[in-house]
CSV table of C-alpha atoms and ligand atoms in Angstrom, one decimal:
chain,number,residue,atom,x,y,z
A,1078,MET,CA,-8.5,-29.6,20.8
A,1079,ASP,CA,-6.6,-26.7,22.4
A,1080,SER,CA,-7.8,-23.1,22.0
A,1081,PHE,CA,-6.2,-19.7,22.3
A,1082,VAL,CA,-7.7,-16.8,24.3
A,1083,VAL,CA,-6.3,-13.6,22.8
A,1084,GLN,CA,-6.8,-10.2,24.5
A,1085,GLY,CA,-6.7,-7.6,21.7
A,1086,GLY,CA,-5.2,-4.1,21.6
A,1087,ARG,CA,-1.6,-4.7,22.7
A,1088,GLN,CA,1.2,-3.3,20.7
A,1089,LEU,CA,4.1,-5.7,20.0
A,1090,THR,CA,7.6,-4.5,20.8
A,1091,GLY,CA,11.0,-6.1,21.4
A,1092,GLU,CA,13.0,-8.8,19.7
A,1093,VAL,CA,12.2,-12.2,18.3
A,1094,SER,CA,14.2,-15.0,16.7
A,1095,VAL,CA,12.8,-17.0,13.8
A,1096,SER,CA,12.8,-20.8,14.1
A,1097,GLY,CA,14.1,-23.3,11.5
A,1098,SER,CA,11.8,-23.8,8.5
A,1099,LYS,CA,9.1,-26.5,8.6
A,1100,ASN,CA,8.9,-26.8,4.9
A,1101,ALA,CA,12.7,-27.1,4.5
A,1102,ALA,CA,13.0,-29.6,7.4
A,1103,LEU,CA,10.4,-32.1,6.1
A,1104,PRO,CA,11.8,-32.9,2.6
A,1105,ILE,CA,15.3,-32.9,4.1
A,1106,MET,CA,14.3,-35.4,6.8
A,1107,ALA,CA,12.7,-37.6,4.1
A,1108,ALA,CA,15.9,-37.3,2.0
A,1109,SER,CA,17.9,-38.9,4.8
A,1110,LEU,CA,16.4,-42.2,3.4
A,1111,LEU,CA,18.8,-41.8,0.5
A,1112,SER,CA,21.8,-42.9,2.5
A,1113,THR,CA,22.6,-45.5,5.1
A,1114,GLY,CA,23.9,-44.3,8.4
A,1115,THR,CA,23.2,-41.2,10.5
A,1116,THR,CA,22.2,-37.8,9.3
A,1117,THR,CA,22.2,-35.0,11.8
A,1118,LEU,CA,20.1,-31.9,11.3
A,1119,HIS,CA,20.5,-28.7,13.4
A,1120,ARG,CA,17.9,-26.0,14.2
A,1121,VAL,CA,15.0,-28.4,13.5
A,1122,PRO,CA,11.8,-26.8,14.8
A,1123,HIS,CA,9.8,-28.8,17.4
A,1124,LEU,CA,6.5,-29.2,15.5
A,1125,VAL,CA,3.7,-31.7,15.3
A,1126,ASP,CA,4.5,-32.2,11.5
A,1127,VAL,CA,8.2,-32.9,12.3
A,1128,ASN,CA,7.0,-35.6,14.8
A,1129,THR,CA,4.6,-37.0,12.4
A,1130,LEU,CA,7.3,-37.4,9.8
A,1131,SER,CA,9.7,-38.9,12.4
A,1132,ARG,CA,7.0,-41.5,13.2
A,1133,LEU,CA,6.7,-42.4,9.5
A,1134,LEU,CA,10.4,-42.6,9.1
A,1135,HIS,CA,10.5,-44.9,12.1
A,1136,GLU,CA,8.1,-47.3,10.2
A,1137,LEU,CA,10.6,-47.1,7.3
A,1138,GLY,CA,13.5,-48.2,9.5
A,1139,VAL,CA,14.9,-44.8,10.7
A,1140,ARG,CA,15.5,-44.1,14.4
A,1141,ALA,CA,15.1,-40.5,15.3
A,1142,THR,CA,16.9,-39.0,18.4
A,1143,TRP,CA,16.6,-35.4,19.6
A,1144,CYS,CA,19.2,-33.3,21.4
A,1145,GLY,CA,17.9,-29.8,21.9
A,1146,GLN,CA,17.1,-28.4,18.4
A,1147,SER,CA,19.2,-31.1,16.7
A,1148,LEU,CA,17.7,-34.2,15.2
A,1149,SER,CA,19.7,-37.3,14.3
A,1150,LEU,CA,18.2,-39.8,11.9
A,1151,HIS,CA,19.7,-43.2,11.9
A,1152,VAL,CA,18.8,-45.4,8.9
A,1153,GLU,CA,19.0,-48.8,10.5
A,1154,ARG,CA,16.7,-51.1,8.4
A,1155,GLU,CA,15.6,-50.9,4.8
A,1156,GLU,CA,13.0,-53.7,4.5
A,1157,ASN,CA,9.8,-51.8,4.9
A,1158,ASN,CA,9.0,-49.4,2.1
A,1159,CYS,CA,5.3,-48.8,2.8
A,1160,ALA,CA,4.0,-45.4,4.0
A,1161,PRO,CA,0.6,-46.2,5.4
A,1162,TYR,CA,-2.7,-44.2,5.7
A,1163,GLU,CA,-2.4,-43.5,9.4
A,1164,HIS,CA,0.8,-41.4,8.8
A,1165,VAL,CA,0.3,-39.9,5.3
A,1166,SER,CA,-3.3,-38.8,6.0
A,1167,ARG,CA,-2.1,-36.7,8.9
A,1168,MET,CA,0.3,-34.7,6.8
A,1169,ARG,CA,0.6,-34.3,3.0
A,1170,ALA,CA,4.3,-33.7,3.2
A,1171,SER,CA,4.7,-37.4,3.9
A,1172,ILE,CA,4.6,-37.8,0.1
A,1173,CYS,CA,8.3,-36.6,0.2
A,1174,VAL,CA,9.4,-40.1,1.1
A,1175,LEU,CA,8.3,-41.4,-2.3
A,1176,GLY,CA,11.2,-40.3,-4.4
A,1177,PRO,CA,14.0,-41.2,-1.8
A,1178,LEU,CA,12.5,-44.7,-1.1
A,1179,LEU,CA,12.1,-45.4,-4.8
A,1180,ALA,CA,15.7,-44.3,-5.7
A,1181,LYS,CA,17.4,-46.0,-2.7
A,1182,ARG,CA,15.4,-49.1,-2.2
A,1183,GLY,CA,14.0,-49.8,-5.7
A,1184,ASN,CA,10.4,-49.6,-4.6
A,1185,ALA,CA,7.9,-47.6,-2.6
A,1186,VAL,CA,4.3,-47.9,-1.5
A,1187,VAL,CA,2.8,-44.7,-0.4
A,1188,VAL,CA,-0.9,-44.0,0.3
A,1189,LEU,CA,-2.4,-41.2,-1.8
A,1190,PRO,CA,-2.3,-38.1,0.4
A,1191,GLY,CA,-5.9,-37.0,-0.6
A,1192,GLY,CA,-7.4,-33.5,-0.4
A,1193,CYS,CA,-7.1,-31.0,2.5
A,1194,ASN,CA,-8.6,-27.8,3.8
A,1195,ILE,CA,-6.8,-25.6,1.4
A,1196,GLY,CA,-8.2,-27.3,-1.7
A,1197,HIS,CA,-7.5,-30.0,-4.2
A,1198,ARG,CA,-3.9,-31.1,-4.1
A,1199,PRO,CA,-3.1,-33.7,-6.7
A,1200,ILE,CA,0.3,-35.5,-7.0
A,1201,ASP,CA,0.1,-36.1,-10.7
A,1202,LEU,CA,3.3,-34.1,-11.4
A,1203,HIS,CA,5.3,-36.1,-8.8
A,1204,LEU,CA,4.2,-39.3,-10.5
A,1205,LYS,CA,4.9,-37.9,-14.0
A,1206,GLY,CA,8.4,-37.0,-13.0
A,1207,LEU,CA,9.2,-40.3,-11.4
A,1208,SER,CA,7.7,-42.2,-14.4
A,1209,ALA,CA,9.9,-40.2,-16.7
A,1210,LEU,CA,12.9,-41.4,-14.6
A,1211,GLY,CA,11.8,-44.9,-15.5
A,1212,ALA,CA,9.7,-45.9,-12.5
A,1213,GLU,CA,6.8,-48.3,-13.0
A,1214,ILE,CA,3.9,-46.6,-11.3
A,1215,ASP,CA,0.6,-48.1,-10.4
A,1216,VAL,CA,-2.2,-46.4,-8.4
A,1217,ARG,CA,-4.7,-48.8,-6.8
A,1218,HIS,CA,-6.7,-49.2,-3.6
A,1219,GLY,CA,-5.6,-45.6,-2.7
A,1220,TYR,CA,-1.9,-46.4,-2.8
A,1221,VAL,CA,0.9,-45.4,-5.2
A,1222,PHE,CA,3.0,-48.5,-6.0
A,1223,ALA,CA,6.3,-47.4,-7.5
A,1224,LYS,CA,9.3,-49.6,-8.5
A,1225,ALA,CA,12.4,-49.4,-10.6
A,1226,GLU,CA,15.5,-51.5,-10.5
A,1227,LYS,CA,17.6,-48.4,-11.6
A,1228,LEU,CA,16.2,-45.0,-12.4
A,1229,ARG,CA,17.5,-43.4,-15.6
A,1230,GLY,CA,18.2,-39.7,-16.0
A,1231,THR,CA,16.1,-37.8,-18.5
A,1232,GLN,CA,14.6,-34.4,-19.3
A,1233,ILE,CA,11.4,-33.7,-17.4
A,1234,TYR,CA,8.9,-30.8,-17.6
A,1235,LEU,CA,7.3,-30.4,-14.2
A,1236,GLY,CA,5.0,-27.3,-14.7
A,1237,GLY,CA,1.3,-27.7,-14.0
A,1238,PRO,CA,-1.8,-25.6,-14.4
A,1239,PHE,CA,-1.0,-23.7,-11.1
A,1240,GLY,CA,2.7,-23.3,-11.7
A,1241,SER,CA,5.6,-25.4,-10.4
A,1242,THR,CA,5.3,-27.9,-7.6
A,1243,VAL,CA,7.4,-27.6,-4.5
A,1244,THR,CA,7.3,-31.1,-3.0
A,1245,GLY,CA,7.0,-32.5,-6.5
A,1246,THR,CA,10.4,-30.9,-7.4
A,1247,CYS,CA,11.8,-32.2,-4.1
A,1248,ASN,CA,10.7,-35.8,-4.9
A,1249,VAL,CA,11.9,-35.8,-8.5
A,1250,MET,CA,15.2,-34.1,-7.6
A,1251,SER,CA,15.9,-36.5,-4.7
A,1252,ALA,CA,15.2,-39.5,-6.9
A,1253,ALA,CA,17.3,-38.2,-9.7
A,1254,THR,CA,20.4,-37.9,-7.5
A,1255,LEU,CA,20.8,-41.8,-7.6
A,1256,ALA,CA,19.6,-42.2,-11.2
A,1257,GLN,CA,21.9,-43.4,-14.0
A,1258,GLY,CA,23.0,-40.4,-16.0
A,1259,ALA,CA,21.8,-36.8,-16.2
A,1260,THR,CA,18.4,-35.4,-15.4
A,1261,THR,CA,17.1,-31.9,-16.3
A,1262,ILE,CA,14.0,-30.7,-14.5
A,1263,GLU,CA,12.3,-27.8,-16.4
A,1264,SER,CA,9.8,-25.6,-14.7
A,1265,ALA,CA,11.2,-26.7,-11.3
A,1266,ALA,CA,10.1,-24.9,-8.2
A,1267,CYS,CA,12.4,-22.1,-7.2
A,1268,GLU,CA,11.3,-21.9,-3.5
A,1269,PRO,CA,14.1,-21.5,-0.9
A,1270,GLU,CA,13.0,-24.8,0.6
A,1271,VAL,CA,13.8,-26.6,-2.7
A,1272,VAL,CA,17.2,-24.9,-2.7
A,1273,ALA,CA,17.8,-26.0,0.9
A,1274,LEU,CA,17.0,-29.6,0.0
A,1275,GLY,CA,19.3,-29.4,-3.0
A,1276,GLU,CA,22.2,-28.0,-0.9
A,1277,PHE,CA,21.6,-30.7,1.6
A,1278,LEU,CA,21.8,-33.3,-1.1
A,1279,ILE,CA,25.0,-31.8,-2.5
A,1280,SER,CA,26.5,-32.1,1.0
A,1281,MET,CA,25.6,-35.8,0.8
A,1282,GLY,CA,27.6,-36.1,-2.5
A,1283,ALA,CA,24.9,-35.3,-5.1
A,1284,LYS,CA,25.7,-33.4,-8.2
A,1285,ILE,CA,23.1,-30.7,-8.7
A,1286,GLY,CA,23.2,-27.4,-10.6
A,1287,GLY,CA,20.7,-24.6,-11.3
A,1288,LEU,CA,19.1,-24.6,-7.8
A,1289,GLY,CA,16.8,-21.6,-7.3
A,1290,THR,CA,16.1,-21.4,-11.1
A,1291,PRO,CA,13.4,-23.2,-13.1
A,1292,LYS,CA,16.0,-25.5,-14.7
A,1293,ILE,CA,17.7,-27.9,-12.3
A,1294,GLU,CA,20.3,-30.3,-13.6
A,1295,ILE,CA,21.3,-33.4,-11.8
A,1296,GLU,CA,24.1,-35.8,-12.6
A,1297,GLY,CA,23.3,-39.2,-10.9
A,1298,VAL,CA,25.9,-40.7,-8.5
A,1299,ASP,CA,26.2,-44.3,-7.2
A,1300,GLU,CA,25.7,-43.5,-3.6
A,1301,LEU,CA,25.1,-40.7,-1.1
A,1302,THR,CA,26.7,-40.4,2.3
A,1303,PRO,CA,25.0,-39.2,5.5
A,1304,THR,CA,25.8,-35.6,6.5
A,1305,THR,CA,25.3,-32.9,9.1
A,1306,TRP,CA,23.2,-29.9,8.1
A,1307,THR,CA,21.5,-26.8,9.5
A,1308,ILE,CA,17.9,-26.0,8.6
A,1309,PRO,CA,17.4,-22.5,7.2
A,1310,PRO,CA,15.1,-19.9,8.9
A,1311,ASP,CA,11.3,-20.2,8.4
A,1312,ARG,CA,10.3,-17.4,6.0
A,1313,ILE,CA,6.6,-18.1,6.6
A,1314,GLU,CA,6.9,-17.9,10.3
A,1315,ALA,CA,9.0,-14.7,9.9
A,1316,ALA,CA,6.4,-13.2,7.6
A,1317,SER,CA,3.5,-14.1,9.9
A,1318,LEU,CA,5.2,-12.5,12.9
A,1319,MET,CA,6.1,-9.4,10.7
A,1320,MET,CA,2.4,-9.1,9.9
A,1321,ALA,CA,1.4,-9.4,13.5
A,1322,VAL,CA,3.8,-6.5,14.4
A,1323,ALA,CA,2.5,-4.4,11.5
A,1324,ALA,CA,-1.2,-5.0,12.5
A,1325,THR,CA,-0.5,-3.9,16.1
A,1326,ARG,CA,1.5,-0.8,15.0
A,1327,GLY,CA,4.5,-2.2,16.9
A,1328,ARG,CA,8.2,-2.1,16.6
A,1329,VAL,CA,10.1,-5.4,16.7
A,1330,THR,CA,13.6,-6.5,15.7
A,1331,PHE,CA,13.8,-9.9,13.9
A,1332,ALA,CA,16.8,-12.1,14.2
A,1333,ASN,CA,17.8,-15.3,12.3
A,1334,LEU,CA,15.9,-14.7,9.1
A,1335,ASP,CA,17.1,-14.5,5.5
A,1336,ILE,CA,16.1,-11.2,4.0
A,1337,ASP,CA,16.6,-12.4,0.5
A,1338,HIS,CA,13.7,-14.8,1.0
A,1339,LEU,CA,11.3,-12.1,2.1
A,1340,THR,CA,11.5,-9.6,-0.7
A,1341,ALA,CA,7.9,-9.9,-1.8
A,1342,VAL,CA,6.7,-9.7,1.9
A,1343,VAL,CA,8.8,-6.6,2.6
A,1344,ASP,CA,7.5,-5.0,-0.6
A,1345,LEU,CA,3.9,-5.7,0.4
A,1346,LEU,CA,4.5,-4.2,3.9
A,1347,ASN,CA,6.1,-1.1,2.4
A,1348,GLN,CA,3.1,-0.7,0.1
A,1349,MET,CA,0.9,-0.9,3.2
A,1350,GLY,CA,2.8,1.9,4.9
A,1351,VAL,CA,5.0,-0.2,7.2
A,1352,ASN,CA,8.6,0.8,7.7
A,1353,VAL,CA,11.0,-2.2,7.2
A,1354,VAL,CA,14.7,-1.6,8.0
A,1355,ALA,CA,17.2,-4.2,7.1
A,1356,ARG,CA,20.1,-4.3,9.6
A,1357,SER,CA,22.0,-7.2,8.0
A,1358,GLN,CA,21.2,-10.3,5.9
A,1359,SER,CA,19.7,-12.0,8.9
A,1360,GLU,CA,18.2,-9.1,10.9
A,1361,LEU,CA,15.5,-6.5,10.2
A,1362,ILE,CA,13.2,-4.1,12.1
A,1363,ILE,CA,9.5,-3.7,11.5
A,1364,ASP,CA,8.2,-0.4,12.6
A,1365,SER,CA,4.5,0.3,12.1
A,1366,THR,CA,3.1,3.6,13.2
A,1367,GLN,CA,0.0,4.4,11.1
A,1368,ARG,CA,-3.2,2.8,9.8
A,1369,LEU,CA,-2.3,0.3,7.1
A,1370,ARG,CA,-2.9,1.3,3.5
A,1371,SER,CA,-5.0,-0.9,1.2
A,1372,VAL,CA,-3.3,-2.9,-1.5
A,1373,ASP,CA,-4.0,-5.1,-4.5
A,1374,VAL,CA,-1.9,-8.2,-4.5
A,1375,ALA,CA,-1.7,-11.9,-5.6
A,1376,SER,CA,0.1,-14.9,-4.3
A,1377,ARG,CA,2.3,-16.7,-6.8
A,1378,PRO,CA,5.1,-19.2,-6.7
A,1379,TYR,CA,8.5,-17.9,-5.4
A,1380,PRO,CA,9.7,-15.2,-5.7
A,1381,GLY,CA,6.1,-14.0,-5.6
A,1382,LEU,CA,4.1,-13.4,-2.5
A,1383,PRO,CA,3.7,-16.9,-0.8
A,1384,THR,CA,0.3,-18.5,-0.8
A,1385,ASP,CA,1.2,-19.5,2.8
A,1386,ILE,CA,0.7,-15.9,3.9
A,1387,GLN,CA,-2.4,-15.1,1.9
A,1388,ALA,CA,-4.6,-15.6,5.0
A,1389,GLN,CA,-2.4,-13.4,7.2
A,1390,VAL,CA,-2.3,-10.7,4.5
A,1391,MET,CA,-6.1,-10.8,4.5
A,1392,ALA,CA,-6.1,-10.2,8.2
A,1393,LEU,CA,-4.1,-7.0,7.7
A,1394,MET,CA,-6.3,-5.9,4.8
A,1395,SER,CA,-9.3,-6.3,7.1
A,1396,ILE,CA,-8.1,-3.2,9.1
A,1397,ALA,CA,-6.6,-1.2,6.2
A,1398,SER,CA,-7.8,2.2,5.2
A,1399,ASP,CA,-9.7,1.3,2.0
A,1400,THR,CA,-10.7,-1.7,-0.1
A,1401,SER,CA,-7.9,-4.3,-1.0
A,1402,THR,CA,-7.9,-7.3,-3.2
A,1403,ILE,CA,-6.0,-10.5,-2.9
A,1404,ARG,CA,-5.9,-13.3,-5.4
A,1405,ASP,CA,-4.4,-16.8,-4.8
A,1406,PHE,CA,-2.9,-18.2,-8.0
A,1407,VAL,CA,-1.4,-21.2,-6.3
A,1408,PHE,CA,-4.3,-22.5,-4.2
A,1409,PRO,CA,-7.4,-20.8,-5.7
A,1410,ASP,CA,-9.7,-22.4,-3.1
A,1411,ARG,CA,-7.7,-21.5,0.0
A,1412,PHE,CA,-10.3,-19.2,1.5
A,1413,MET,CA,-11.7,-21.1,4.5
A,1414,HIS,CA,-10.5,-18.3,6.8
A,1415,VAL,CA,-12.8,-15.7,5.1
A,1416,ALA,CA,-15.9,-16.8,7.1
A,1417,GLU,CA,-13.9,-16.8,10.4
A,1418,LEU,CA,-12.4,-13.3,9.8
A,1419,GLU,CA,-16.0,-12.1,9.1
A,1420,ARG,CA,-17.0,-13.3,12.6
A,1421,LEU,CA,-14.4,-10.8,13.9
A,1422,GLY,CA,-16.1,-8.0,11.9
A,1423,ALA,CA,-14.0,-8.2,8.7
A,1424,ARG,CA,-15.9,-7.2,5.5
A,1425,ILE,CA,-14.9,-9.6,2.8
A,1426,ARG,CA,-16.5,-10.7,-0.5
A,1427,GLN,CA,-14.9,-13.7,-2.2
A,1428,ASN,CA,-15.3,-14.4,-5.8
A,1429,GLY,CA,-13.5,-17.5,-7.1
A,1430,ASP,CA,-9.8,-17.1,-6.4
A,1431,THR,CA,-10.1,-13.5,-5.3
A,1432,ALA,CA,-11.2,-11.8,-2.1
A,1433,PHE,CA,-12.2,-8.1,-1.9
A,1434,VAL,CA,-11.6,-6.8,1.6
A,1435,ALA,CA,-13.1,-3.5,2.7
A,1436,GLY,CA,-11.0,-2.3,5.6
A,1437,VAL,CA,-12.8,-1.4,8.9
A,1438,PRO,CA,-11.4,0.8,11.7
A,1439,LYS,CA,-11.7,-2.0,14.3
A,1440,LEU,CA,-12.4,-5.7,14.5
A,1441,SER,CA,-14.2,-7.1,17.5
A,1442,GLY,CA,-13.4,-10.2,19.5
A,1443,ALA,CA,-15.4,-13.4,19.0
A,1444,HIS,CA,-15.3,-17.2,18.9
A,1445,VAL,CA,-13.6,-18.4,15.7
A,1446,THR,CA,-12.3,-21.7,14.5
A,1447,ALA,CA,-8.9,-22.3,12.8
A,1448,THR,CA,-9.4,-24.3,9.6
A,1449,ASP,CA,-5.8,-24.9,8.6
A,1450,LEU,CA,-2.3,-24.0,9.6
A,1451,ARG,CA,-1.9,-20.6,8.0
A,1452,ALA,CA,-5.6,-19.6,8.7
A,1453,SER,CA,-4.8,-20.1,12.4
A,1454,ALA,CA,-2.0,-17.5,12.2
A,1455,ALA,CA,-4.3,-15.1,10.4
A,1456,LEU,CA,-6.9,-15.5,13.2
A,1457,VAL,CA,-4.2,-14.8,15.8
A,1458,ILE,CA,-3.2,-11.6,14.0
A,1459,ALA,CA,-6.8,-10.5,13.8
A,1460,GLY,CA,-7.3,-11.4,17.4
A,1461,LEU,CA,-4.3,-9.3,18.4
A,1462,VAL,CA,-6.0,-6.1,17.1
A,1463,ALA,CA,-9.7,-7.0,17.8
A,1464,GLU,CA,-11.4,-5.2,20.6
A,1465,GLY,CA,-11.9,-7.5,23.6
A,1466,GLU,CA,-11.4,-11.2,23.7
A,1467,THR,CA,-11.0,-13.6,20.8
A,1468,ILE,CA,-11.2,-17.3,21.4
A,1469,ILE,CA,-9.6,-19.3,18.6
A,1470,HIS,CA,-10.6,-23.0,18.5
A,1471,GLY,CA,-8.7,-25.7,16.6
A,1472,ILE,CA,-5.2,-24.7,17.6
A,1473,GLU,CA,-3.9,-28.2,16.6
A,1474,HIS,CA,-3.6,-26.7,13.1
A,1475,LEU,CA,-1.2,-24.0,14.4
A,1476,ASP,CA,0.9,-26.5,16.3
A,1477,ARG,CA,1.7,-28.3,13.1
A,1478,GLY,CA,3.8,-25.5,11.8
A,1479,TYR,CA,4.6,-22.7,14.3
A,1480,GLU,CA,7.1,-23.4,17.0
A,1481,ARG,CA,6.1,-21.8,20.4
A,1482,PHE,CA,4.0,-19.2,18.6
A,1483,GLU,CA,2.1,-17.9,21.6
A,1484,TYR,CA,5.3,-17.8,23.7
A,1485,LYS,CA,7.0,-15.7,21.0
A,1486,LEU,CA,4.0,-13.3,20.8
A,1487,ASN,CA,3.7,-13.0,24.6
A,1488,GLN,CA,7.4,-12.2,24.8
A,1489,LEU,CA,6.6,-9.2,22.5
A,1490,GLY,CA,3.8,-8.0,24.8
A,1491,ALA,CA,0.8,-9.9,23.4
A,1492,SER,CA,-1.7,-11.7,25.6
A,1493,VAL,CA,-2.3,-15.1,24.1
A,1494,GLN,CA,-3.3,-17.9,26.6
A,1495,ARG,CA,-3.5,-21.5,25.6
A,1496,VAL,CA,-6.5,-23.4,27.0
A,1497,VAL,CA,-5.6,-27.1,27.0
A,1498,SER,CA,-8.6,-29.2,26.2
A,1499,GLN,CA,-9.6,-32.0,28.6
A,1500,PRO,CA,-10.4,-35.3,27.0
A,1501,GLU,CA,-14.2,-35.6,27.0
A,1502,LYS,CA,-15.6,-38.0,29.6
A,1503,ARG,CA,-17.8,-40.6,28.1
A,1504,ALA,CA,-21.1,-41.6,29.7
A,1505,ALA,CA,-20.9,-45.2,31.1
O,1711,EPU,N1,-0.2,-29.3,-8.2
O,1711,EPU,C1,-0.6,-30.1,-9.2
O,1711,EPU,N2,-0.1,-31.3,-9.3
O,1711,EPU,C2,0.9,-31.8,-8.5
O,1711,EPU,C3,1.3,-31.0,-7.5
O,1711,EPU,C4,0.8,-29.8,-7.3
O,1711,EPU,O1,-1.5,-29.7,-10.0
O,1711,EPU,O2,1.3,-33.0,-8.7
O,1711,EPU,C5,-0.7,-28.0,-7.9
O,1711,EPU,C6,-1.3,-27.8,-6.6
O,1711,EPU,O3,-2.7,-28.3,-6.5
O,1711,EPU,C7,-1.2,-26.3,-6.4
O,1711,EPU,C8,0.1,-26.0,-7.0
O,1711,EPU,O4,0.3,-27.1,-8.0
O,1711,EPU,O5,-2.3,-25.7,-7.0
O,1711,EPU,C9,1.3,-25.9,-6.1
O,1711,EPU,O6,1.3,-27.0,-5.2
O,1711,EPU,P1,2.7,-27.5,-4.7
O,1711,EPU,O7,2.9,-28.9,-5.1
O,1711,EPU,O8,3.8,-26.6,-4.9
O,1711,EPU,O9,2.4,-27.6,-3.1
O,1711,EPU,P2,3.0,-28.6,-2.1
O,1711,EPU,O10,4.4,-29.0,-2.5
O,1711,EPU,O11,2.0,-29.7,-1.9
O,1711,EPU,C10,4.2,-26.9,-0.6
O,1711,EPU,C11,4.1,-26.5,0.9
O,1711,EPU,C12,2.8,-25.8,1.1
O,1711,EPU,C13,2.8,-24.6,0.2
O,1711,EPU,C14,2.9,-25.0,-1.3
O,1711,EPU,C15,3.0,-23.8,-2.2
O,1711,EPU,C16,5.4,-28.2,2.0
O,1711,EPU,C17,5.5,-29.3,2.9
O,1711,EPU,N3,4.2,-27.7,1.7
O,1711,EPU,O12,3.1,-27.7,-0.8
O,1711,EPU,O13,2.8,-25.3,2.5
O,1711,EPU,O14,1.5,-23.9,0.4
O,1711,EPU,O15,4.1,-25.7,-1.4
O,1711,EPU,O16,4.0,-23.0,-1.9
O,1711,EPU,O17,6.5,-27.7,1.6
O,1711,EPU,C18,1.9,-24.8,4.6
O,1711,EPU,O18,3.1,-24.8,5.0
O,1711,EPU,O19,1.0,-24.4,5.2
O,1711,EPU,C19,1.7,-25.3,3.2
O,1711,EPU,C20,0.5,-25.7,2.8
């Protein structure tokens, strides 16, 4: 397992360009299964999760070829419809193949993705939506077996106890594109990644309306054709880097982002006393000159503050002027990073889905362990402002979702060194 050695206390300055979005790329890659032929995607981030999905797609008859940041997916065979444990257990987003396989090939066998470090993550809403479309669904031996000769359009309510479901909406919307007749998804997720998938499907010939609203309407078509598409910017990577700049009281120009997707993040940073200047739709400047102010916020489905930056916000709160609170309405158990931030001197009390963070003037470097993807980014941000050296173990989590993160930070003046782990030698 690789680790990062971060020397704290350096201000970030300069310019950075945001990569393509992981959470848009994954369902779009899975949706390539809906057509036969070659789909080409541009600005695909080079990430472990993207490689994991490429390997799963390979099992399903899809050959992936890279050319720089472009990924071509050639659907060559359609006999194997089984997504096995070894792939799905590595990455929950593998569940995104369920809807496309079912709709295009008439059946799908996908292992249940199981729990993960950010809490219980059921897929009941995915299955409810696909059943409503007429699929026969059976869960046994840890697998979902889904089949349907022809899906039929219908009205589906996809809301759950924690709001809408992002990948659930992706699965049901993808499946409905090839269903007979019209489908309406109520309480659909409005996240930009769902919109990106919908627009990709439209470019394949799908008929979809209402993207970005809780009511998505789909008119089924007989077939979809392969297309060429560009992955939108990663709003979570952008937000994570914006927080890193804010924490170090730096000044950085961001290029290749979509400001409309970052409204809640910009509002939070403004509340904390950070100056955010929009230069265009795709460019902004973060300018942070003073100690951050405390805030009370909650993460919610889009357009609310994303749960995927809750940990990074907590890192900022750790050095704010007073006591802040942060509540996670989407993943109420996503607090594994609390204990690690405490090792760096943060003063946090967690109660259920809420953390109370008493800001301290300085954090101090220590050994910490990344517990999940976004927690890793939070620890890097904390390490950038901690006194002395912070060693972050478990960087494989970060590699799943941040493209060249340490390179980007070092270009801005940070000191983040990767220590590549040596395979342990076994005693004879
Ligand atoms: N939920 C259910 N039933 C379901 C599905 C979800 O109760 O069938 C609940 C979840 O347990 C959670 C809430 O609904 O409490 C929202 O979960 P959602 O289904 O929206 O999450 P997801 O689709 O599995 C995606 C992102 C996550 C991100 C969430 C929320 C991808 C590949 N993953 O997950 O990203 O946190 O939406 O925005 O798009 C990450 O990138 O680090 C990450 C975890």
